[in-house]
Short mmCIF file of C-alpha atoms and ligand atoms in Angstrom, two decimals:
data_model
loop_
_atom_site.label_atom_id
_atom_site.label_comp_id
_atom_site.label_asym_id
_atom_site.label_seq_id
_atom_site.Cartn_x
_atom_site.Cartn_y
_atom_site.Cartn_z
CA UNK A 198 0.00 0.00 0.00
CA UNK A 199 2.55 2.73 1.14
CA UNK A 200 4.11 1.58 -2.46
CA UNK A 201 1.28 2.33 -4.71
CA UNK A 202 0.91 5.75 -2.47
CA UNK A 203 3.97 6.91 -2.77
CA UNK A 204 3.87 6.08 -6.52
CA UNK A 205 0.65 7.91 -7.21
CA UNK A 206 1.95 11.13 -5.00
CA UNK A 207 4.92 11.00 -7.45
CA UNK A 208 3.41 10.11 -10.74
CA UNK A 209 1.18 13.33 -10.03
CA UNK A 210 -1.88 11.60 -11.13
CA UNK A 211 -4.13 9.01 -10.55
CA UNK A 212 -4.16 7.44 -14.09
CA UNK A 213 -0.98 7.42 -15.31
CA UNK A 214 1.18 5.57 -13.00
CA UNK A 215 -0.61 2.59 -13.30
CA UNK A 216 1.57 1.03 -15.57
CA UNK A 217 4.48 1.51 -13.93
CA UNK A 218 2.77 0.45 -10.26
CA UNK A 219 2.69 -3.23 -12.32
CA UNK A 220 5.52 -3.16 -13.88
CA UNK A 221 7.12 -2.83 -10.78
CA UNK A 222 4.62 -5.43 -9.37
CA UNK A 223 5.79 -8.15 -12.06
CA UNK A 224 9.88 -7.45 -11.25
CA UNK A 225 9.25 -8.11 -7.40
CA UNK A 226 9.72 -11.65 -6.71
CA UNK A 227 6.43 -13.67 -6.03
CA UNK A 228 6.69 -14.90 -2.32
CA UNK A 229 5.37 -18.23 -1.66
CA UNK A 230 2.91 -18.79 1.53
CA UNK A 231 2.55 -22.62 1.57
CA UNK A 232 1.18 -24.89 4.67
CA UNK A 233 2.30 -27.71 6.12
CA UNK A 234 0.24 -29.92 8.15
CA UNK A 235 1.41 -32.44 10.81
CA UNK A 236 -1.15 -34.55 13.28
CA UNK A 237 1.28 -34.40 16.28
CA UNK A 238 1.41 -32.28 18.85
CA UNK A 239 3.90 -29.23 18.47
CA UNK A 240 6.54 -30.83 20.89
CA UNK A 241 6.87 -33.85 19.07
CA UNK A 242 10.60 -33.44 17.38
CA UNK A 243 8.77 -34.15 14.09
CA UNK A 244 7.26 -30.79 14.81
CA UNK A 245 10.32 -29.13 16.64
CA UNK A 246 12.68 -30.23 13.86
CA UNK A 247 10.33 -29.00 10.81
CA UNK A 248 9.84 -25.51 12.63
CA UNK A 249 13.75 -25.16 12.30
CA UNK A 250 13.65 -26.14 9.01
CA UNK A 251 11.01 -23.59 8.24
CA UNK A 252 12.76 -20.72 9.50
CA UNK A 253 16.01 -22.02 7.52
CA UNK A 254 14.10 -22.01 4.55
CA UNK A 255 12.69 -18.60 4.94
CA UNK A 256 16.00 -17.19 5.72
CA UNK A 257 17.64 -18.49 2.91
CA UNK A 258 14.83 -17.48 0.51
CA UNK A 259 15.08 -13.68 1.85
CA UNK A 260 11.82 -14.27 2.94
CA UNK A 261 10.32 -15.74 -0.28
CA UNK A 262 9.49 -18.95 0.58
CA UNK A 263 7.16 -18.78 4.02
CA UNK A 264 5.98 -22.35 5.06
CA UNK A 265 2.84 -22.18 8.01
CA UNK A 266 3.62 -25.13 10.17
CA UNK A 267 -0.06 -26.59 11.23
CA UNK A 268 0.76 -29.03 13.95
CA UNK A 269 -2.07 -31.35 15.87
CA UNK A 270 -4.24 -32.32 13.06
CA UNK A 271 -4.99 -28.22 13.18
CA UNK A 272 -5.86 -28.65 9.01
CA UNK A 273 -7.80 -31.59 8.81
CA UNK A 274 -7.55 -35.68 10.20
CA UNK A 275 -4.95 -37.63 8.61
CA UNK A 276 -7.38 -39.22 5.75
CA UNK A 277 -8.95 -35.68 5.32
CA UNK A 278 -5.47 -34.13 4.82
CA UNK A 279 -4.75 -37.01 2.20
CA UNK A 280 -8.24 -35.52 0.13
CA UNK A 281 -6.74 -32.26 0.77
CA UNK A 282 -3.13 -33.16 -0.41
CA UNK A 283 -4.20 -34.25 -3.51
CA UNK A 284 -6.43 -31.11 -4.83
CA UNK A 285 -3.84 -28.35 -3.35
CA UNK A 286 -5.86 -27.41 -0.85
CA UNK A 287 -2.31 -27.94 1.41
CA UNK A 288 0.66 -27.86 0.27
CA UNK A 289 2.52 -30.48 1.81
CA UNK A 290 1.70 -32.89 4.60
CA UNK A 291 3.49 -35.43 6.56
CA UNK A 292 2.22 -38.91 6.71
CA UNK A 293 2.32 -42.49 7.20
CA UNK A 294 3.17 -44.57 4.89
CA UNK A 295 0.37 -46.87 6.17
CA UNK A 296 -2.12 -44.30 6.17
CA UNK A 297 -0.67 -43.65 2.31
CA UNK A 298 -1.81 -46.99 1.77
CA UNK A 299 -5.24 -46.15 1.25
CA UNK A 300 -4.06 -44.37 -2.01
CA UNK A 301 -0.66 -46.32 -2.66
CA UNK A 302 -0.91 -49.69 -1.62
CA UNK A 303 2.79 -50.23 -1.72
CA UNK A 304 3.37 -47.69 1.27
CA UNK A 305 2.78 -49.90 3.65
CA UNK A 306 5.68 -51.90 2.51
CA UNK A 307 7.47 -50.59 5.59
CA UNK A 308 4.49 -51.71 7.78
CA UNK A 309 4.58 -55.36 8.31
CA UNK A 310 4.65 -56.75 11.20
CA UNK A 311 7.31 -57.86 13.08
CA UNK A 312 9.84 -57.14 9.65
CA UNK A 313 12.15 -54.94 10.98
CA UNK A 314 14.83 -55.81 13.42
CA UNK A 315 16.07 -52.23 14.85
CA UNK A 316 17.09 -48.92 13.31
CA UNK A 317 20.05 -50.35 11.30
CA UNK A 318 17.79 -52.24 9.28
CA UNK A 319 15.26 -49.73 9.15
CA UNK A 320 17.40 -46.91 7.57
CA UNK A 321 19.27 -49.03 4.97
CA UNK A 322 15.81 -50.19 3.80
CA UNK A 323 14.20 -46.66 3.68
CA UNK A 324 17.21 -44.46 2.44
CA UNK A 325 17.85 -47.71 0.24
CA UNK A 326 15.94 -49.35 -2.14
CA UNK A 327 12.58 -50.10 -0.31
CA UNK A 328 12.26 -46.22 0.09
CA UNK A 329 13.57 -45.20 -3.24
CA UNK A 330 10.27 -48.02 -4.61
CA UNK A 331 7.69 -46.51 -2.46
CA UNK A 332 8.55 -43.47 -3.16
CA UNK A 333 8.55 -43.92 -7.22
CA UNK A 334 5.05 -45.61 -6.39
CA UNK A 335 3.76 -42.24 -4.45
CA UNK A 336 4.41 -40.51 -7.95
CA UNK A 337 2.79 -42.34 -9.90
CA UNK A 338 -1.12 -41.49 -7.45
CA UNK A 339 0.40 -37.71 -8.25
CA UNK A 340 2.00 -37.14 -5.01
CA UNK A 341 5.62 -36.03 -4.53
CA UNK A 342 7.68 -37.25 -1.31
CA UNK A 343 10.58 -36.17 -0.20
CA UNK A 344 13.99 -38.39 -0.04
CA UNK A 345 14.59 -38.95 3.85
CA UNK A 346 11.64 -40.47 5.61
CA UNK A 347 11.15 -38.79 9.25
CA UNK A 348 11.00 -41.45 12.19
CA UNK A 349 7.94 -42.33 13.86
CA UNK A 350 9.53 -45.21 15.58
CA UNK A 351 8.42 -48.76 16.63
CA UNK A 352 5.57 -49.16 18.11
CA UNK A 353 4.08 -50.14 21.43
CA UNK A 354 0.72 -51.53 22.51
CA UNK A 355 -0.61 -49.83 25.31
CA UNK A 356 -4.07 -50.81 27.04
CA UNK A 357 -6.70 -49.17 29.99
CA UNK A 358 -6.15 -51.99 31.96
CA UNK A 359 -4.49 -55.91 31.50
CA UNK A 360 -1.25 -55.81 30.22
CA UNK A 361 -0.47 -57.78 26.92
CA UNK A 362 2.30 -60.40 28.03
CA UNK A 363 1.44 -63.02 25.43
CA UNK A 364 -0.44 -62.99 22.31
CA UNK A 365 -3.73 -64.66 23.84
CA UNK A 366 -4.29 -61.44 25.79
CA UNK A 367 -5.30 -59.47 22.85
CA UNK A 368 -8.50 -61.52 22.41
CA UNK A 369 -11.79 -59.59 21.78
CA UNK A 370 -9.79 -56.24 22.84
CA UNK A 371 -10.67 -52.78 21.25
CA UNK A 372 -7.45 -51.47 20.01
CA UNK A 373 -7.80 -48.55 18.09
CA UNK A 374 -5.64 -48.49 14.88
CA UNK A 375 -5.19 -45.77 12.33
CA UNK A 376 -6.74 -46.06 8.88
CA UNK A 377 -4.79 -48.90 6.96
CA UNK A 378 -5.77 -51.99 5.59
CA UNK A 379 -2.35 -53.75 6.79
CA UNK A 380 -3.36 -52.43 10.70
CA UNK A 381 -6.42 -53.81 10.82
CA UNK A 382 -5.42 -57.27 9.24
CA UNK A 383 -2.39 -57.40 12.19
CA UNK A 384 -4.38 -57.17 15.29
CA UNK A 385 -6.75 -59.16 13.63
CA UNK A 386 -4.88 -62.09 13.25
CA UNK A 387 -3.51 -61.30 17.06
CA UNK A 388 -7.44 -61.94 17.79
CA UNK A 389 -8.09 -58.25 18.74
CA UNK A 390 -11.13 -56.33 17.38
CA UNK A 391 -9.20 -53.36 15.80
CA UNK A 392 -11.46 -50.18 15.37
CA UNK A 393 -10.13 -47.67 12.46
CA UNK A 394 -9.83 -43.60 14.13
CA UNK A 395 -7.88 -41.22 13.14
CA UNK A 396 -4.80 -39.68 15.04
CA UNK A 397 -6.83 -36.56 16.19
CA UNK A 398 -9.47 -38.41 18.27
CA UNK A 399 -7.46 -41.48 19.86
CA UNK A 400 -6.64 -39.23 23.03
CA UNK A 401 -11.13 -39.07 23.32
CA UNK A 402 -11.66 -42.35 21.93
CA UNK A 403 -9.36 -44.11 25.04
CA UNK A 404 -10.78 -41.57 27.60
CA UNK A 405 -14.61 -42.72 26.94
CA UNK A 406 -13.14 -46.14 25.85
CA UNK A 407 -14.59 -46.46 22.66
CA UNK A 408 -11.67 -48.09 22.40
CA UNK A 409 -9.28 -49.83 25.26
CA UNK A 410 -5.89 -49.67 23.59
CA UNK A 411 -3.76 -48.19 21.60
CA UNK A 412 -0.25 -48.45 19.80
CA UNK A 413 2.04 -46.44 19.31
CA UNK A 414 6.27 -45.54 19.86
CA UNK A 415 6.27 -43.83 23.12
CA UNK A 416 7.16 -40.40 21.98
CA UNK A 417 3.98 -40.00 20.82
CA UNK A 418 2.69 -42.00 23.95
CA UNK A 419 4.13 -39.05 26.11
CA UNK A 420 3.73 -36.02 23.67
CA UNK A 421 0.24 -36.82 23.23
CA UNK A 422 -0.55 -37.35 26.77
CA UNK A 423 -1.99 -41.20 26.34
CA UNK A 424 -0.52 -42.20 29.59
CA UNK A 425 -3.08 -40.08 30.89
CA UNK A 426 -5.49 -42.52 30.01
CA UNK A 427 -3.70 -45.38 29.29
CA UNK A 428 -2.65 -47.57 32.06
CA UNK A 429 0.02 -50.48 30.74
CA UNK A 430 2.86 -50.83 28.04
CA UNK A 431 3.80 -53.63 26.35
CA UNK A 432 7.02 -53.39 24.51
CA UNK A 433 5.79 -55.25 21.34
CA UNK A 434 7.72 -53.46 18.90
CA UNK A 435 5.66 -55.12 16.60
CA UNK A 436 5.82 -52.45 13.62
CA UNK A 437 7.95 -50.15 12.83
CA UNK A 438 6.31 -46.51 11.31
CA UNK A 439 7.72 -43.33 9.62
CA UNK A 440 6.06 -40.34 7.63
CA UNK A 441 6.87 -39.44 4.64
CA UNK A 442 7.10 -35.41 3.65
CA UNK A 443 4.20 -34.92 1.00
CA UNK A 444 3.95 -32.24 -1.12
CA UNK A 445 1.45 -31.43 -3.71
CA UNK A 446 3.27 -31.77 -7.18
CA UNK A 447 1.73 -28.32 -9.05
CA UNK A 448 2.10 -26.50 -5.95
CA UNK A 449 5.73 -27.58 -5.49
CA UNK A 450 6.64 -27.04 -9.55
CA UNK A 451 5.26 -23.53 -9.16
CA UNK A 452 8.48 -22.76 -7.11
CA UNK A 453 11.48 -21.81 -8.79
CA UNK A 454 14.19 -24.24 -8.78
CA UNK A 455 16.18 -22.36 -6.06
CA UNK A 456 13.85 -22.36 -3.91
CA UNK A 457 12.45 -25.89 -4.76
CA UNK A 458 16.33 -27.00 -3.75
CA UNK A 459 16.23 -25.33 -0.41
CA UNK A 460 12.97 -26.72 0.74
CA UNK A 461 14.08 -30.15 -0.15
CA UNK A 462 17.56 -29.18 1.41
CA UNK A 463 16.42 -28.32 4.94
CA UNK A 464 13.52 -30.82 4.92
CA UNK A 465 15.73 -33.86 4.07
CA UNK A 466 18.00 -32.08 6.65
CA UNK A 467 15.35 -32.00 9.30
CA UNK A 468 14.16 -35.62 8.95
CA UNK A 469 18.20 -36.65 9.75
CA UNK A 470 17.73 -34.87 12.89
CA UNK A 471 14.29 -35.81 13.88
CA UNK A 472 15.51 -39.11 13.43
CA UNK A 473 18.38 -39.05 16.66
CA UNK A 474 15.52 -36.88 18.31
CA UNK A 475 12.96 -39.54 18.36
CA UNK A 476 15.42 -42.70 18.71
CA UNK A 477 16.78 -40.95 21.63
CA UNK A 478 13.21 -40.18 23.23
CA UNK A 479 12.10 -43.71 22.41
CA UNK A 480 15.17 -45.16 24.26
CA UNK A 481 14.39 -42.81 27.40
CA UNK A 482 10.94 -42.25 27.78
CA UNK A 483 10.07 -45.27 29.27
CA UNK A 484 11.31 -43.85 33.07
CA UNK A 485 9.62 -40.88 32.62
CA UNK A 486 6.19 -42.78 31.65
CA UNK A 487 6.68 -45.40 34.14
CA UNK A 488 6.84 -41.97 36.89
CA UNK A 489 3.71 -40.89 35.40
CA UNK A 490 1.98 -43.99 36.06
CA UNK A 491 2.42 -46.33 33.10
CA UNK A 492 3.58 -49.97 34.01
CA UNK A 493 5.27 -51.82 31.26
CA UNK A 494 6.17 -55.17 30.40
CA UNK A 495 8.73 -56.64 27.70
CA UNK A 496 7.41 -59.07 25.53
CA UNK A 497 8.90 -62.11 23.42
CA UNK A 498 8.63 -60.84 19.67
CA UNK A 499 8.97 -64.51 18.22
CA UNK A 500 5.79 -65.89 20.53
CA UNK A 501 3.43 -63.13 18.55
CA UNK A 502 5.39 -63.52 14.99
CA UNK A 503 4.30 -67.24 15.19
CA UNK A 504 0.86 -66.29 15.63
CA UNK A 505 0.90 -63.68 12.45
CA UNK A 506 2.49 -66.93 10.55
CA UNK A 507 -0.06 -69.34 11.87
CA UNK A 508 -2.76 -67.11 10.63
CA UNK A 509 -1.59 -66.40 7.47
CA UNK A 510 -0.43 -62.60 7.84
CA UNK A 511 2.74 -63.23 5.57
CA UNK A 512 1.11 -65.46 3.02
CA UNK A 513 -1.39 -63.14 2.64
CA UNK A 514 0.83 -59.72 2.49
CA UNK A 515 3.26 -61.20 -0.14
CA UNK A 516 0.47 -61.76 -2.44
CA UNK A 517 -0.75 -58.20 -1.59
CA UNK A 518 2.32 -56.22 -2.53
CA UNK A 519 3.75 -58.64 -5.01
CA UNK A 520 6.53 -60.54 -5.79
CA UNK A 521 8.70 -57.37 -6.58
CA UNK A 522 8.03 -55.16 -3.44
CA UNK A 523 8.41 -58.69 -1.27
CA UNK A 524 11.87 -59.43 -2.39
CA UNK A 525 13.11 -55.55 -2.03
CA UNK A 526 11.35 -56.24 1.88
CA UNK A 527 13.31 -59.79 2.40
CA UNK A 528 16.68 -58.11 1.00
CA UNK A 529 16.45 -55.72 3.71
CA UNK A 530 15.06 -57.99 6.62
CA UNK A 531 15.46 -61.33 5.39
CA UNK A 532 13.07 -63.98 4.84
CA UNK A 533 9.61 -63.17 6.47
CA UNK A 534 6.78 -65.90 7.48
O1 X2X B 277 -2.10 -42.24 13.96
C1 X2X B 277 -1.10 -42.65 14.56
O2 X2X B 277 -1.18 -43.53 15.42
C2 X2X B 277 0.26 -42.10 14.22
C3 X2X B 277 0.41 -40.73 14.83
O3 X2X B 277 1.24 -42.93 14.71
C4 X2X B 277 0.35 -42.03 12.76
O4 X2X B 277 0.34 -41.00 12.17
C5 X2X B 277 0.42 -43.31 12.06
#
């Protein structure tokens, strides 16, 4: 405004400076306002770490490229998001790859049970050739994601009241699971009665037990407050779960290349540190959960693994995702089922 006014008080008139008002319009470089939506809450290093990032980027733009960080499902729910993802409603999102599924069956590669071994495995696989796959997948449903996967962790059943010690004790119990084929078919075949919600109303759905469990890697289990309402841990491990940094294709083309090479830059750059962040926070929480109340219990991995087997889990995932995308899986864990 103080532009155009001190342009009209110096062209003299009213008409004639128009012209040079957008000329001078069309030289400025366009900045960007994009938004990013996350369902965690804001202290969640997948949140702490992207905030950096943002500022990075919008310092080494000049102040071009201004990403609005939308933590806590603030936008939409995850499978809302997805919708919104897709039409450029948002510009880019973070998200599981299970959750993915429901558009790119081939995301929730990285989901099966019980496949990964620890973090070694985990990050050879997804900064390897299993991510490079999924990711060439996500391109083909029009999405675009980002090289370095952040962490989400393994994950860890916790319940309102018995504690899972064995596989038997998930019979007939309401977990609640997030929107993904290859979630519901796991505690399925565990015997449990899995109920699809999505991230932003677990904390409601446990307090008013709609549902009586939960799972998830306990930096969510503390960031989100589900020890509040959740009263045992069972260190199943039983999955592990990352998101993947979406962004809308036109929206991200419509950047120049400079700036297209900084976002990716300090994103990729933020998912290497979210990655120690969360590792470290899953490897410590567990005192400051057990303080707050939670009681946990270490399980045998193989005990539940046979039960997946027994019930077919394996049989039935390899025939799911296809020879191809099961080999790239064994290369990386070794043989499954
Ligand atoms: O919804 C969940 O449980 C969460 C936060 O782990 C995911 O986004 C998959």
């Amino acid at each position: 405004m103080s532009v155009i006014s001190r342009r009209l008080l110096l062209g003299g008139s009213v008409g004639l400076p128009l012209v040079a008002i957008q000329t001078h319009r069309a030289d400025a470089a366009p900045v960007f306002r994009y938004r990013l939506g996350t369902n965690l809450a804001p202290t969640h290093p997948l949140n702490v770490t992207l905030s950096k990032a943002i500022g990075q980027i919008k310092a080494r733009t000049d102040g071009r490229m201004q990403i609005m960080l939308f933590p806590n499902s603030a936008l939409g729910s995850d499978t809302n998001m997805l919708s919104q993802i897709r039409t450029g409603a948002v510009q880019f999102f973070t998200l599981s790859g299970l959750i993915l599924s429901t558009l790119v069956p081939e995301a929730a590669l990285s989901g099966v049970g019980y496949a990964f071994k620890n973090y070694d495995q985990v990050w050879a696989a997804m900064d390897g050739k299993v991510g490079a796959y999924i990711r060439s997948r996500i391109a083909t449903h029009g999405l675009t994601a980002f090289e370095a996967i952040f962490d989400n962790g393994f994950r860890q059943v916790t319940t309102s009241d018995r504690p899972i010690l064995n596989p038997a004790d998930f019979d007939g119990l309401k977990i609640r699971v997030p929107f993904a084929a290859l979630w519901t078919s796991l505690f399925k075949d565990f015997g449990a009665v899995p109920t699809s919600i999505n991230f932003d109303e677990v904390y409601s759905a446990l307090q008013t037990h709609l549902a009586d469990a939960q799972e998830n890697p306990l930096a969510i289990i503390e960031t989100s407050k589900f020890y509040q309402v959740q009263k045992c841990c069972s260190l199943t491990n039983h999955m592990w779960d990352g998101f993947w940094f979406l962004a809308n294709p036109t929206a991200f083309e419509k950047l120049p290349a400079k700036i297209r090479g900084i976002v990716e830059e300090e994103i990729n750059h933020a998912a290497m540190a979210e990655r120690e962040s969360v590792a470290a926070l899953n490897a410590s929480l567990q005192g400051k959960l057990a303080a707050q109340g939670m009681k946990f219990n270490n399980t045998d991995s193989q005990a539940f693994r046979d039960v997946l087997i027994k019930a077919g889990f394996y049989t039935e995932w390899k025939t799911h995702f296809g020879p191809q995308a099961w080999s790239l899986l064994e290369g990386a864990v070794g043989k499954l089922g």
